[in-house]
PDB file of C-alpha atoms and ligand atoms in Angstrom:
ATOM      1  CA  MET A 146     291.283 188.406 134.857  1.00 94.00           C
ATOM      2  CA  LYS A 147     292.597 187.298 131.479  1.00 97.00           C
ATOM      3  CA  LYS A 148     289.876 188.518 128.422  1.00 98.00           C
ATOM      4  CA  ILE A 149     288.837 185.953 125.974  1.00 98.00           C
ATOM      5  CA  ILE A 150     287.157 185.684 122.884  1.00 98.00           C
ATOM      6  CA  LEU A 151     285.530 182.196 122.185  1.00 98.00           C
ATOM      7  CA  ASP A 152     285.556 181.528 118.751  1.00 98.00           C
ATOM      8  CA  CYS A 153     283.169 178.022 118.548  1.00 98.00           C
ATOM      9  CA  ASP A 154     280.841 175.654 117.000  1.00 98.00           C
ATOM     10  CA  PRO A 155     278.481 174.751 119.680  1.00 98.00           C
ATOM     11  CA  GLY A 156     278.135 171.547 119.739  1.00 94.00           C
ATOM     12  CA  MET A 157     277.529 170.235 123.296  1.00 97.00           C
ATOM     13  CA  ASP A 158     281.221 170.517 124.743  1.00 97.00           C
ATOM     14  CA  ASP A 159     281.403 174.029 123.016  1.00 98.00           C
ATOM     15  CA  SER A 160     278.256 174.688 125.101  1.00 98.00           C
ATOM     16  CA  VAL A 161     279.797 173.576 127.963  1.00 98.00           C
ATOM     17  CA  ALA A 162     282.759 175.658 127.207  1.00 98.00           C
ATOM     18  CA  ILE A 163     280.893 178.355 126.981  1.00 98.00           C
ATOM     19  CA  ALA A 164     279.769 177.889 130.709  1.00 98.00           C
ATOM     20  CA  MET A 165     282.595 177.705 132.151  1.00 98.00           C
ATOM     21  CA  ALA A 166     284.208 181.014 130.061  1.00 98.00           C
ATOM     22  CA  VAL A 167     281.232 182.529 131.702  1.00 98.00           C
ATOM     23  CA  LYS A 168     281.792 181.176 135.141  1.00 98.00           C
ATOM     24  CA  SER A 169     285.314 181.712 135.995  1.00 98.00           C
ATOM     25  CA  PRO A 170     286.533 184.401 137.631  1.00 97.00           C
ATOM     26  CA  ALA A 171     289.955 184.186 135.934  1.00 97.00           C
ATOM     27  CA  LEU A 172     288.340 185.086 132.726  1.00 98.00           C
ATOM     28  CA  SER A 173     286.461 188.176 131.097  1.00 98.00           C
ATOM     29  CA  LEU A 174     284.632 186.637 128.102  1.00 98.00           C
ATOM     30  CA  LEU A 175     284.371 189.496 125.713  1.00 98.00           C
ATOM     31  CA  ALA A 176     282.662 188.121 123.034  1.00 98.00           C
ATOM     32  CA  VAL A 177     281.204 184.727 121.458  1.00 98.00           C
ATOM     33  CA  THR A 178     281.717 183.884 118.150  1.00 98.00           C
ATOM     34  CA  ALA A 179     280.223 180.978 116.374  1.00 98.00           C
ATOM     35  CA  VAL A 180     281.178 179.814 112.859  1.00 98.00           C
ATOM     36  CA  ASN A 181     280.721 176.427 110.735  1.00 98.00           C
ATOM     37  CA  GLY A 182     281.461 172.885 112.096  1.00 96.00           C
ATOM     38  CA  ASN A 183     279.943 170.852 113.915  1.00 92.00           C
ATOM     39  CA  TYR A 184     276.648 172.135 112.437  1.00 95.00           C
ATOM     40  CA  PRO A 185     275.822 175.013 110.129  1.00 96.00           C
ATOM     41  CA  VAL A 186     276.842 178.497 111.317  1.00 98.00           C
ATOM     42  CA  ASP A 187     273.061 178.946 111.790  1.00 98.00           C
ATOM     43  CA  VAL A 188     272.723 176.424 114.286  1.00 97.00           C
ATOM     44  CA  THR A 189     275.759 177.003 116.090  1.00 98.00           C
ATOM     45  CA  SER A 190     274.925 181.068 116.426  1.00 98.00           C
ATOM     46  CA  LYS A 191     271.805 180.638 117.859  1.00 98.00           C
ATOM     47  CA  ASN A 192     273.072 177.434 120.202  1.00 98.00           C
ATOM     48  CA  ALA A 193     275.866 179.912 121.549  1.00 98.00           C
ATOM     49  CA  LEU A 194     272.407 182.302 122.029  1.00 98.00           C
ATOM     50  CA  LYS A 195     270.743 179.723 123.875  1.00 98.00           C
ATOM     51  CA  MET A 196     273.972 178.484 126.057  1.00 98.00           C
ATOM     52  CA  LEU A 197     273.965 182.392 127.063  1.00 98.00           C
ATOM     53  CA  GLU A 198     270.649 182.806 127.753  1.00 98.00           C
ATOM     54  CA  LEU A 199     270.531 179.764 130.230  1.00 98.00           C
ATOM     55  CA  LEU A 200     273.734 181.459 131.664  1.00 98.00           C
ATOM     56  CA  GLY A 201     271.452 184.639 132.157  1.00 98.00           C
ATOM     57  CA  ARG A 202     274.771 186.061 130.417  1.00 98.00           C
ATOM     58  CA  THR A 203     272.791 188.065 127.237  1.00 97.00           C
ATOM     59  CA  ASP A 204     275.405 191.303 128.075  1.00 98.00           C
ATOM     60  CA  ILE A 205     278.031 188.846 125.927  1.00 98.00           C
ATOM     61  CA  PRO A 206     277.814 189.693 122.314  1.00 98.00           C
ATOM     62  CA  VAL A 207     277.616 186.627 119.871  1.00 98.00           C
ATOM     63  CA  ALA A 208     278.368 186.892 116.457  1.00 98.00           C
ATOM     64  CA  ARG A 209     277.554 184.601 113.076  1.00 98.00           C
ATOM     65  CA  GLY A 210     280.540 183.846 111.097  1.00 98.00           C
ATOM     66  CA  MET A 211     282.209 182.029 108.410  1.00 98.00           C
ATOM     67  CA  ALA A 212     279.612 179.694 107.039  1.00 98.00           C
ATOM     68  CA  ARG A 213     281.749 177.328 104.757  1.00 98.00           C
ATOM     69  CA  PRO A 214     285.182 176.224 104.819  1.00 98.00           C
ATOM     70  CA  MET A 215     287.720 178.586 103.166  1.00 98.00           C
ATOM     71  CA  VAL A 216     287.936 176.854  99.709  1.00 97.00           C
ATOM     72  CA  ARG A 217     285.883 173.215 100.038  1.00 96.00           C
ATOM     73  CA  GLN A 218     282.687 171.934 101.065  1.00 95.00           C
ATOM     74  CA  SER A 219     281.678 171.013 104.445  1.00 95.00           C
ATOM     75  CA  PRO A 220     282.312 167.812 105.576  1.00 92.00           C
ATOM     76  CA  LYS A 221     279.397 165.887 107.275  1.00 85.00           C
ATOM     77  CA  ASP A 222     280.314 165.010 111.186  1.00 81.00           C
ATOM     78  CA  PRO A 223     280.955 160.845 111.673  1.00 77.00           C
ATOM     79  CA  PHE A 224     279.698 162.132 115.096  1.00 81.00           C
ATOM     80  CA  THR A 225     276.706 163.710 116.130  1.00 87.00           C
ATOM     81  CA  HIS A 226     275.937 166.293 118.579  1.00 94.00           C
ATOM     82  CA  GLY A 227     272.166 165.178 118.461  1.00 94.00           C
ATOM     83  CA  VAL A 228     269.265 166.757 116.234  1.00 94.00           C
ATOM     84  CA  ASP A 229     269.951 169.962 117.974  1.00 96.00           C
ATOM     85  CA  GLY A 230     273.629 170.338 118.211  1.00 96.00           C
ATOM     86  CA  GLN A 231     273.461 169.897 122.021  1.00 98.00           C
ATOM     87  CA  ALA A 232     272.771 166.576 123.028  1.00 97.00           C
ATOM     88  CA  GLU A 233     269.474 166.913 122.764  1.00 97.00           C
ATOM     89  CA  ASN A 234     269.352 169.556 125.531  1.00 98.00           C
ATOM     90  CA  PHE A 235     266.243 170.717 123.476  1.00 98.00           C
ATOM     91  CA  LEU A 236     267.021 174.815 125.093  1.00 98.00           C
ATOM     92  CA  PRO A 237     264.284 177.467 124.303  1.00 98.00           C
ATOM     93  CA  GLU A 238     264.819 179.387 121.357  1.00 97.00           C
ATOM     94  CA  PRO A 239     266.396 182.433 121.945  1.00 97.00           C
ATOM     95  CA  LYS A 240     265.402 185.562 122.557  1.00 97.00           C
ATOM     96  CA  THR A 241     268.429 187.509 122.195  1.00 96.00           C
ATOM     97  CA  ALA A 242     269.498 189.331 118.823  1.00 97.00           C
ATOM     98  CA  LEU A 243     273.059 188.183 117.531  1.00 98.00           C
ATOM     99  CA  SER A 244     275.987 191.188 117.077  1.00 98.00           C
ATOM    100  CA  GLY A 245     275.002 193.286 114.023  1.00 97.00           C
ATOM    101  CA  LEU A 246     278.712 192.682 113.055  1.00 98.00           C
ATOM    102  CA  HIS A 247     279.968 189.458 111.342  1.00 98.00           C
ATOM    103  CA  ALA A 248     282.270 187.512 113.813  1.00 98.00           C
ATOM    104  CA  VAL A 249     285.123 188.049 111.754  1.00 98.00           C
ATOM    105  CA  ASP A 250     284.980 191.797 112.099  1.00 98.00           C
ATOM    106  CA  LEU A 251     283.818 191.424 115.994  1.00 98.00           C
ATOM    107  CA  ILE A 252     287.106 189.328 116.225  1.00 98.00           C
ATOM    108  CA  ILE A 253     289.194 192.171 114.599  1.00 98.00           C
ATOM    109  CA  GLU A 254     287.403 195.123 116.382  1.00 98.00           C
ATOM    110  CA  THR A 255     287.702 193.246 119.464  1.00 98.00           C
ATOM    111  CA  ILE A 256     291.780 192.821 118.998  1.00 98.00           C
ATOM    112  CA  ARG A 257     292.112 196.426 117.707  1.00 98.00           C
ATOM    113  CA  ALA A 258     290.418 197.665 121.115  1.00 98.00           C
ATOM    114  CA  ASN A 259     292.358 195.398 123.228  1.00 98.00           C
ATOM    115  CA  PRO A 260     296.007 195.152 121.962  1.00 98.00           C
ATOM    116  CA  HIS A 261     298.044 192.491 123.786  1.00 98.00           C
ATOM    117  CA  GLU A 262     295.315 191.628 125.900  1.00 98.00           C
ATOM    118  CA  VAL A 263     293.262 189.259 124.590  1.00 98.00           C
ATOM    119  CA  SER A 264     293.402 185.409 123.898  1.00 98.00           C
ATOM    120  CA  ILE A 265     291.369 183.414 121.326  1.00 98.00           C
ATOM    121  CA  LEU A 266     290.404 180.602 122.675  1.00 98.00           C
ATOM    122  CA  CYS A 267     288.979 178.206 119.177  1.00 98.00           C
ATOM    123  CA  THR A 268     287.244 175.493 120.181  1.00 98.00           C
ATOM    124  CA  ALA A 269     286.167 174.873 115.765  1.00 98.00           C
ATOM    125  CA  PRO A 270     287.678 174.656 112.397  1.00 98.00           C
ATOM    126  CA  MET A 271     290.169 177.769 111.955  1.00 98.00           C
ATOM    127  CA  THR A 272     287.777 180.050 109.370  1.00 98.00           C
ATOM    128  CA  ASN A 273     286.773 182.743 111.176  1.00 98.00           C
ATOM    129  CA  LEU A 274     290.413 183.533 112.485  1.00 98.00           C
ATOM    130  CA  ALA A 275     292.467 182.893 108.847  1.00 98.00           C
ATOM    131  CA  VAL A 276     289.526 185.355 107.536  1.00 98.00           C
ATOM    132  CA  ALA A 277     290.145 187.696 110.277  1.00 98.00           C
ATOM    133  CA  PHE A 278     294.303 187.350 109.935  1.00 98.00           C
ATOM    134  CA  ILE A 279     293.701 187.787 105.907  1.00 98.00           C
ATOM    135  CA  LYS A 280     291.706 190.669 105.903  1.00 98.00           C
ATOM    136  CA  ALA A 281     293.722 192.493 108.963  1.00 98.00           C
ATOM    137  CA  PRO A 282     296.979 190.937 109.451  1.00 98.00           C
ATOM    138  CA  GLU A 283     297.939 193.699 111.163  1.00 98.00           C
ATOM    139  CA  ILE A 284     296.217 192.258 114.132  1.00 98.00           C
ATOM    140  CA  ILE A 285     297.928 189.235 114.100  1.00 98.00           C
ATOM    141  CA  PRO A 286     300.982 190.758 116.650  1.00 98.00           C
ATOM    142  CA  LEU A 287     298.457 192.574 118.457  1.00 98.00           C
ATOM    143  CA  VAL A 288     296.886 188.452 119.943  1.00 98.00           C
ATOM    144  CA  GLU A 289     298.256 187.451 123.233  1.00 98.00           C
ATOM    145  CA  ARG A 290     297.732 183.921 122.362  1.00 98.00           C
ATOM    146  CA  VAL A 291     295.517 181.539 120.074  1.00 98.00           C
ATOM    147  CA  VAL A 292     294.604 178.039 122.189  1.00 98.00           C
ATOM    148  CA  ALA A 293     292.923 175.972 119.854  1.00 98.00           C
ATOM    149  CA  ILE A 294     291.197 172.473 120.047  1.00 98.00           C
ATOM    150  CA  SER A 295     293.019 171.502 117.385  1.00 98.00           C
ATOM    151  CA  GLY A 296     294.864 168.425 115.412  1.00 97.00           C
ATOM    152  CA  MET A 297     296.290 165.360 116.437  1.00 95.00           C
ATOM    153  CA  PHE A 298     300.088 164.873 116.862  1.00 95.00           C
ATOM    154  CA  GLY A 299     300.820 161.354 117.572  1.00 90.00           C
ATOM    155  CA  LEU A 300     301.967 161.818 121.154  1.00 90.00           C
ATOM    156  CA  ASN A 301     299.840 158.347 122.411  1.00 85.00           C
ATOM    157  CA  GLU A 302     297.481 155.972 121.295  1.00 82.00           C
ATOM    158  CA  TYR A 303     294.805 158.194 122.232  1.00 83.00           C
ATOM    159  CA  ALA A 304     295.135 160.608 119.364  1.00 80.00           C
ATOM    160  CA  PHE A 305     294.256 157.891 116.777  1.00 83.00           C
ATOM    161  CA  LEU A 306     292.542 155.888 118.491  1.00 83.00           C
ATOM    162  CA  ASN A 307     289.908 158.563 118.947  1.00 81.00           C
ATOM    163  CA  ALA A 308     290.314 160.450 115.811  1.00 82.00           C
ATOM    164  CA  THR A 309     287.321 163.020 115.207  1.00 86.00           C
ATOM    165  CA  GLY A 310     287.966 163.956 111.521  1.00 85.00           C
ATOM    166  CA  ASP A 311     286.269 161.606 108.627  1.00 83.00           C
ATOM    167  CA  SER A 312     289.697 159.934 107.858  1.00 84.00           C
ATOM    168  CA  PRO A 313     291.943 157.683 110.038  1.00 86.00           C
ATOM    169  CA  GLN A 314     294.125 160.242 111.156  1.00 87.00           C
ATOM    170  CA  SER A 315     292.376 163.666 111.409  1.00 92.00           C
ATOM    171  CA  GLU A 316     291.092 165.149 113.916  1.00 94.00           C
ATOM    172  CA  TRP A 317     287.830 167.050 113.264  1.00 96.00           C
ATOM    173  CA  ASN A 318     288.356 171.160 113.827  1.00 97.00           C
ATOM    174  CA  VAL A 319     291.307 170.492 111.336  1.00 97.00           C
ATOM    175  CA  PHE A 320     289.762 168.160 109.059  1.00 96.00           C
ATOM    176  CA  VAL A 321     286.664 170.361 108.135  1.00 97.00           C
ATOM    177  CA  ASP A 322     288.754 173.329 106.877  1.00 98.00           C
ATOM    178  CA  PRO A 323     292.541 172.417 106.613  1.00 98.00           C
ATOM    179  CA  GLU A 324     293.001 175.305 105.126  1.00 98.00           C
ATOM    180  CA  ALA A 325     292.039 177.803 107.722  1.00 98.00           C
ATOM    181  CA  ALA A 326     294.252 175.573 110.177  1.00 98.00           C
ATOM    182  CA  ASP A 327     297.450 176.100 107.762  1.00 98.00           C
ATOM    183  CA  VAL A 328     296.669 180.152 107.684  1.00 98.00           C
ATOM    184  CA  VAL A 329     296.802 180.638 111.553  1.00 98.00           C
ATOM    185  CA  TYR A 330     299.464 177.819 111.963  1.00 98.00           C
ATOM    186  CA  ARG A 331     301.442 179.486 109.722  1.00 98.00           C
ATOM    187  CA  SER A 332     300.667 183.015 110.932  1.00 98.00           C
ATOM    188  CA  GLY A 333     302.786 183.314 113.406  1.00 98.00           C
ATOM    189  CA  VAL A 334     300.544 184.305 116.385  1.00 98.00           C
ATOM    190  CA  PRO A 335     301.202 182.560 119.418  1.00 98.00           C
ATOM    191  CA  LEU A 336     299.997 179.588 118.806  1.00 98.00           C
ATOM    192  CA  THR A 337     298.679 176.529 121.690  1.00 98.00           C
ATOM    193  CA  LEU A 338     297.378 173.431 120.004  1.00 98.00           C
ATOM    194  CA  ILE A 339     295.528 170.897 122.577  1.00 97.00           C
ATOM    195  CA  GLY A 340     295.272 168.580 120.123  1.00 96.00           C
ATOM    196  CA  LEU A 341     293.698 164.974 121.025  1.00 94.00           C
ATOM    197  CA  ASP A 342     296.472 163.391 122.253  1.00 92.00           C
ATOM    198  CA  VAL A 343     295.511 165.051 125.512  1.00 92.00           C
ATOM    199  CA  ALA A 344     291.400 166.331 124.736  1.00 90.00           C
ATOM    200  CA  THR A 345     290.308 162.477 124.297  1.00 86.00           C
ATOM    201  CA  HIS A 346     291.969 160.821 126.969  1.00 80.00           C
ATOM    202  CA  PHE A 347     289.815 158.094 128.927  1.00 79.00           C
ATOM    203  CA  CYS A 348     290.837 159.431 131.925  1.00 81.00           C
ATOM    204  CA  VAL A 349     288.528 162.404 131.569  1.00 82.00           C
ATOM    205  CA  ASN A 350     285.613 160.764 132.690  1.00 84.00           C
ATOM    206  CA  PHE A 351     283.071 160.976 135.915  1.00 92.00           C
ATOM    207  CA  SER A 352     282.513 159.227 138.782  1.00 92.00           C
ATOM    208  CA  GLN A 353     279.044 158.485 139.833  1.00 94.00           C
ATOM    209  CA  ALA A 354     279.091 161.042 142.329  1.00 95.00           C
ATOM    210  CA  GLU A 355     280.001 163.393 140.306  1.00 95.00           C
ATOM    211  CA  LEU A 356     276.937 162.663 137.903  1.00 96.00           C
ATOM    212  CA  THR A 357     274.522 162.226 140.801  1.00 96.00           C
ATOM    213  CA  ALA A 358     275.971 165.852 141.863  1.00 97.00           C
ATOM    214  CA  LEU A 359     275.302 167.076 138.104  1.00 97.00           C
ATOM    215  CA  GLU A 360     271.839 165.440 138.006  1.00 95.00           C
ATOM    216  CA  GLN A 361     270.950 167.074 141.508  1.00 96.00           C
ATOM    217  CA  SER A 362     271.905 170.425 140.705  1.00 97.00           C
ATOM    218  CA  PRO A 363     269.718 173.173 140.609  1.00 96.00           C
ATOM    219  CA  ARG A 364     271.904 175.087 137.939  1.00 97.00           C
ATOM    220  CA  GLY A 365     270.750 174.381 133.787  1.00 97.00           C
ATOM    221  CA  GLU A 366     274.302 173.822 133.069  1.00 98.00           C
ATOM    222  CA  ALA A 367     274.746 171.131 135.292  1.00 98.00           C
ATOM    223  CA  ARG A 368     271.877 169.357 134.164  1.00 97.00           C
ATOM    224  CA  PHE A 369     272.730 170.457 130.489  1.00 98.00           C
ATOM    225  CA  LEU A 370     276.224 168.247 130.578  1.00 98.00           C
ATOM    226  CA  ARG A 371     274.531 165.566 132.305  1.00 98.00           C
ATOM    227  CA  GLN A 372     271.972 165.265 129.561  1.00 98.00           C
ATOM    228  CA  ALA A 373     274.905 165.188 127.567  1.00 97.00           C
ATOM    229  CA  ILE A 374     276.947 162.641 129.151  1.00 97.00           C
ATOM    230  CA  ARG A 375     273.999 160.868 128.758  1.00 97.00           C
ATOM    231  CA  PHE A 376     273.499 161.052 125.346  1.00 97.00           C
ATOM    232  CA  VAL A 377     277.127 160.030 124.159  1.00 95.00           C
ATOM    233  CA  ASN A 378     276.882 157.099 126.401  1.00 95.00           C
ATOM    234  CA  SER A 379     273.421 155.894 124.786  1.00 95.00           C
ATOM    235  CA  ARG A 380     275.632 156.141 121.402  1.00 93.00           C
ATOM    236  CA  GLY A 381     278.541 153.810 122.502  1.00 92.00           C
ATOM    237  CA  PHE A 382     280.817 156.613 123.470  1.00 91.00           C
ATOM    238  CA  GLU A 383     282.449 157.869 126.581  1.00 91.00           C
ATOM    239  CA  ALA A 384     281.978 160.929 128.731  1.00 93.00           C
ATOM    240  CA  TYR A 385     285.098 162.531 127.451  1.00 92.00           C
ATOM    241  CA  CYS A 386     283.368 163.683 124.197  1.00 92.00           C
ATOM    242  CA  THR A 387     280.738 166.498 126.143  1.00 96.00           C
ATOM    243  CA  VAL A 388     283.878 168.033 127.727  1.00 96.00           C
ATOM    244  CA  ILE A 389     286.725 168.222 124.505  1.00 96.00           C
ATOM    245  CA  ASP A 390     286.974 171.950 124.292  1.00 97.00           C
ATOM    246  CA  CYS A 391     286.752 172.346 127.987  1.00 97.00           C
ATOM    247  CA  LEU A 392     290.319 171.299 127.831  1.00 97.00           C
ATOM    248  CA  ALA A 393     291.188 175.010 126.393  1.00 98.00           C
ATOM    249  CA  LEU A 394     288.990 176.496 128.989  1.00 98.00           C
ATOM    250  CA  GLY A 395     290.591 174.738 131.504  1.00 97.00           C
ATOM    251  CA  TYR A 396     294.446 175.749 130.012  1.00 98.00           C
ATOM    252  CA  ALA A 397     293.091 179.121 129.958  1.00 98.00           C
ATOM    253  CA  ILE A 398     291.803 179.640 133.423  1.00 98.00           C
ATOM    254  CA  ASP A 399     294.883 177.321 134.909  1.00 97.00           C
ATOM    255  CA  PRO A 400     297.924 177.185 132.186  1.00 97.00           C
ATOM    256  CA  THR A 401     299.384 174.388 134.623  1.00 97.00           C
ATOM    257  CA  LEU A 402     296.855 171.876 133.815  1.00 97.00           C
ATOM    258  CA  ILE A 403     298.072 170.927 130.620  1.00 97.00           C
ATOM    259  CA  GLU A 404     302.335 170.491 129.858  1.00 97.00           C
ATOM    260  CA  THR A 405     303.191 171.828 126.377  1.00 97.00           C
ATOM    261  CA  LYS A 406     306.479 171.630 124.094  1.00 97.00           C
ATOM    262  CA  PRO A 407     307.557 173.388 120.856  1.00 96.00           C
ATOM    263  CA  PHE A 408     306.802 171.435 117.891  1.00 96.00           C
ATOM    264  CA  HIS A 409     307.032 172.273 114.573  1.00 97.00           C
ATOM    265  CA  VAL A 410     303.705 171.550 113.009  1.00 98.00           C
ATOM    266  CA  GLY A 411     302.382 170.959 109.506  1.00 97.00           C
ATOM    267  CA  VAL A 412     298.988 170.585 108.283  1.00 97.00           C
ATOM    268  CA  GLU A 413     298.059 167.869 105.114  1.00 97.00           C
ATOM    269  CA  THR A 414     295.832 170.195 102.597  1.00 97.00           C
ATOM    270  CA  LYS A 415     296.132 167.261  99.858  1.00 96.00           C
ATOM    271  CA  ASP A 416     292.691 165.191  99.215  1.00 94.00           C
ATOM    272  CA  GLY A 417     292.827 160.952 100.399  1.00 92.00           C
ATOM    273  CA  LEU A 418     293.807 159.429 103.018  1.00 93.00           C
ATOM    274  CA  THR A 419     295.653 162.591 105.151  1.00 94.00           C
ATOM    275  CA  LEU A 420     293.799 165.233 104.754  1.00 95.00           C
ATOM    276  CA  GLY A 421     293.338 167.253 107.631  1.00 96.00           C
ATOM    277  CA  MET A 422     296.116 165.638 108.918  1.00 96.00           C
ATOM    278  CA  THR A 423     298.516 167.158 111.636  1.00 97.00           C
ATOM    279  CA  VAL A 424     302.151 166.510 111.403  1.00 95.00           C
ATOM    280  CA  ARG A 425     304.604 166.769 114.035  1.00 95.00           C
ATOM    281  CA  ASP A 426     308.216 166.971 112.908  1.00 94.00           C
ATOM    282  CA  GLY A 427     310.024 166.435 116.624  1.00 87.00           C
ATOM    283  CA  ARG A 428     313.216 164.997 114.866  1.00 90.00           C
ATOM    284  CA  HIS A 429     316.769 164.943 116.241  1.00 89.00           C
ATOM    285  CA  HIS A 430     318.309 165.662 112.853  1.00 92.00           C
ATOM    286  CA  HIS A 431     317.129 166.936 109.114  1.00 93.00           C
ATOM    287  CA  ILE A 432     313.920 168.569 110.532  1.00 92.00           C
ATOM    288  CA  TRP A 433     312.060 170.641 108.298  1.00 95.00           C
ATOM    289  CA  SER A 434     312.702 173.910 110.587  1.00 92.00           C
ATOM    290  CA  GLU A 435     310.647 175.758 108.670  1.00 94.00           C
ATOM    291  CA  LEU A 436     307.150 174.247 109.612  1.00 96.00           C
ATOM    292  CA  PRO A 437     305.802 176.658 112.057  1.00 97.00           C
ATOM    293  CA  LEU A 438     306.789 176.304 115.713  1.00 97.00           C
ATOM    294  CA  VAL A 439     304.233 176.421 117.939  1.00 98.00           C
ATOM    295  CA  GLU A 440     303.271 175.104 121.591  1.00 98.00           C
ATOM    296  CA  VAL A 441     301.290 171.663 121.743  1.00 98.00           C
ATOM    297  CA  GLY A 442     299.440 169.634 124.534  1.00 97.00           C
ATOM    298  CA  VAL A 443     301.413 166.741 125.752  1.00 95.00           C
ATOM    299  CA  TRP A 444     299.963 165.851 129.170  1.00 93.00           C
ATOM    300  CA  ALA A 445     297.495 167.366 131.077  1.00 94.00           C
ATOM    301  CA  ASP A 446     296.134 166.841 134.994  1.00 95.00           C
ATOM    302  CA  TYR A 447     293.259 164.818 134.319  1.00 94.00           C
ATOM    303  CA  ASP A 448     291.979 164.780 137.938  1.00 93.00           C
ATOM    304  CA  ARG A 449     292.279 168.206 138.585  1.00 96.00           C
ATOM    305  CA  PHE A 450     290.765 169.313 134.954  1.00 96.00           C
ATOM    306  CA  LEU A 451     287.652 167.452 136.143  1.00 95.00           C
ATOM    307  CA  LYS A 452     287.684 169.437 139.587  1.00 96.00           C
ATOM    308  CA  GLN A 453     287.697 172.744 138.276  1.00 97.00           C
ATOM    309  CA  LEU A 454     285.119 171.684 135.561  1.00 97.00           C
ATOM    310  CA  MET A 455     282.614 170.637 138.290  1.00 97.00           C
ATOM    311  CA  SER A 456     283.437 173.319 140.806  1.00 97.00           C
ATOM    312  CA  LEU A 457     282.645 175.805 137.731  1.00 97.00           C
ATOM    313  CA  ILE A 458     279.653 173.648 136.330  1.00 98.00           C
ATOM    314  CA  LEU A 459     277.927 173.514 140.037  1.00 97.00           C
ATOM    315  CA  ALA A 460     279.204 177.153 141.291  1.00 96.00           C
TER     316      ALA A 460
HETATM  317  C1  BDR B 798     286.108 168.753 118.191  1.00 50.20           C
HETATM  318  O1  BDR B 798     285.401 168.048 117.220  1.00 50.20           O
HETATM  319  C2  BDR B 798     284.066 168.757 117.764  1.00 50.20           C
HETATM  320  O2  BDR B 798     282.948 167.894 117.339  1.00 50.20           O
HETATM  321  C3  BDR B 798     284.163 169.248 118.539  1.00 50.20           C
HETATM  322  O3  BDR B 798     283.276 170.425 119.616  1.00 50.20           O
HETATM  323  C4  BDR B 798     286.000 169.495 119.220  1.00 50.20           C
HETATM  324  O4  BDR B 798     285.774 171.023 118.858  1.00 50.20           O
HETATM  325  C5  BDR B 798     287.056 167.704 118.361  1.00 50.20           C
HETATM  326  O5  BDR B 798     287.728 167.265 117.345  1.00 50.20           O
HETATM  327 CA1   CA B 799     283.707 172.445 118.940  1.00 50.20          CA
END
């Protein structure tokens, strides 16, 4: 089993990602760390607890993390995950307590206790990770890999069509805290970035039979996903919005689902039109080789991803 920490900001798709992490026999979820992002950290950490209670896994620690980006105010999300941050599923208030540790410290301690064994799946702004790497840089070489829903790399039309940050060419998780993304990208940690080119593809969709299966399932997490799809559809968005973060889980469970290629990439941290843009230097000549070299998702097997997702959620 692959040991993972899920660093997230639930968020409807983060919540479905928690369900995949808990239910996959290929993964061992050591901790959920919440951060400011889609909603303030009080909401995201509470939503993580709610989801784990729904799944009957209150043994997995949830820690509250950074309450704001490293150097900026938190922007307002142009997209909404509903008044509860969970697509208006209105899960019961959690009874479980948060971990006594700050998320940054839980990340540091978990990596120290499991050197070279833990992958961090980040489906949120990278504030918790950046602060952990600054506070305890010795953990960086001990991290197996960071797999993140992060950026957009101009690899196809979806990268720009479905830009989620509040600027023409940025992805939300980077846009919220570009300085944190810059720290993590440059940290030297083995890094796989699954950007919007892959994670907001319109091929991530559900057939009527799959929608019916979700609706009729006795599983709370299946009905959660069905309601999330209804919620985004009612606002004119496609179903893919409900499972963006799940691509990171899909990849962790089965790396053959997503093809990646190495690219030198950088993050724009200057204010203005391009704030939060992730730039991929794919030139043959004069390449800026000082930019960090990371793996970038270029294509996914969407049919297999949806099959994997459905079988986990319905199980
Ligand atoms: C990211 O934005 C958030 O709204 C989603 O949860 C996802 O992590 C995609 O850009
Ligand atoms: Ca998220």
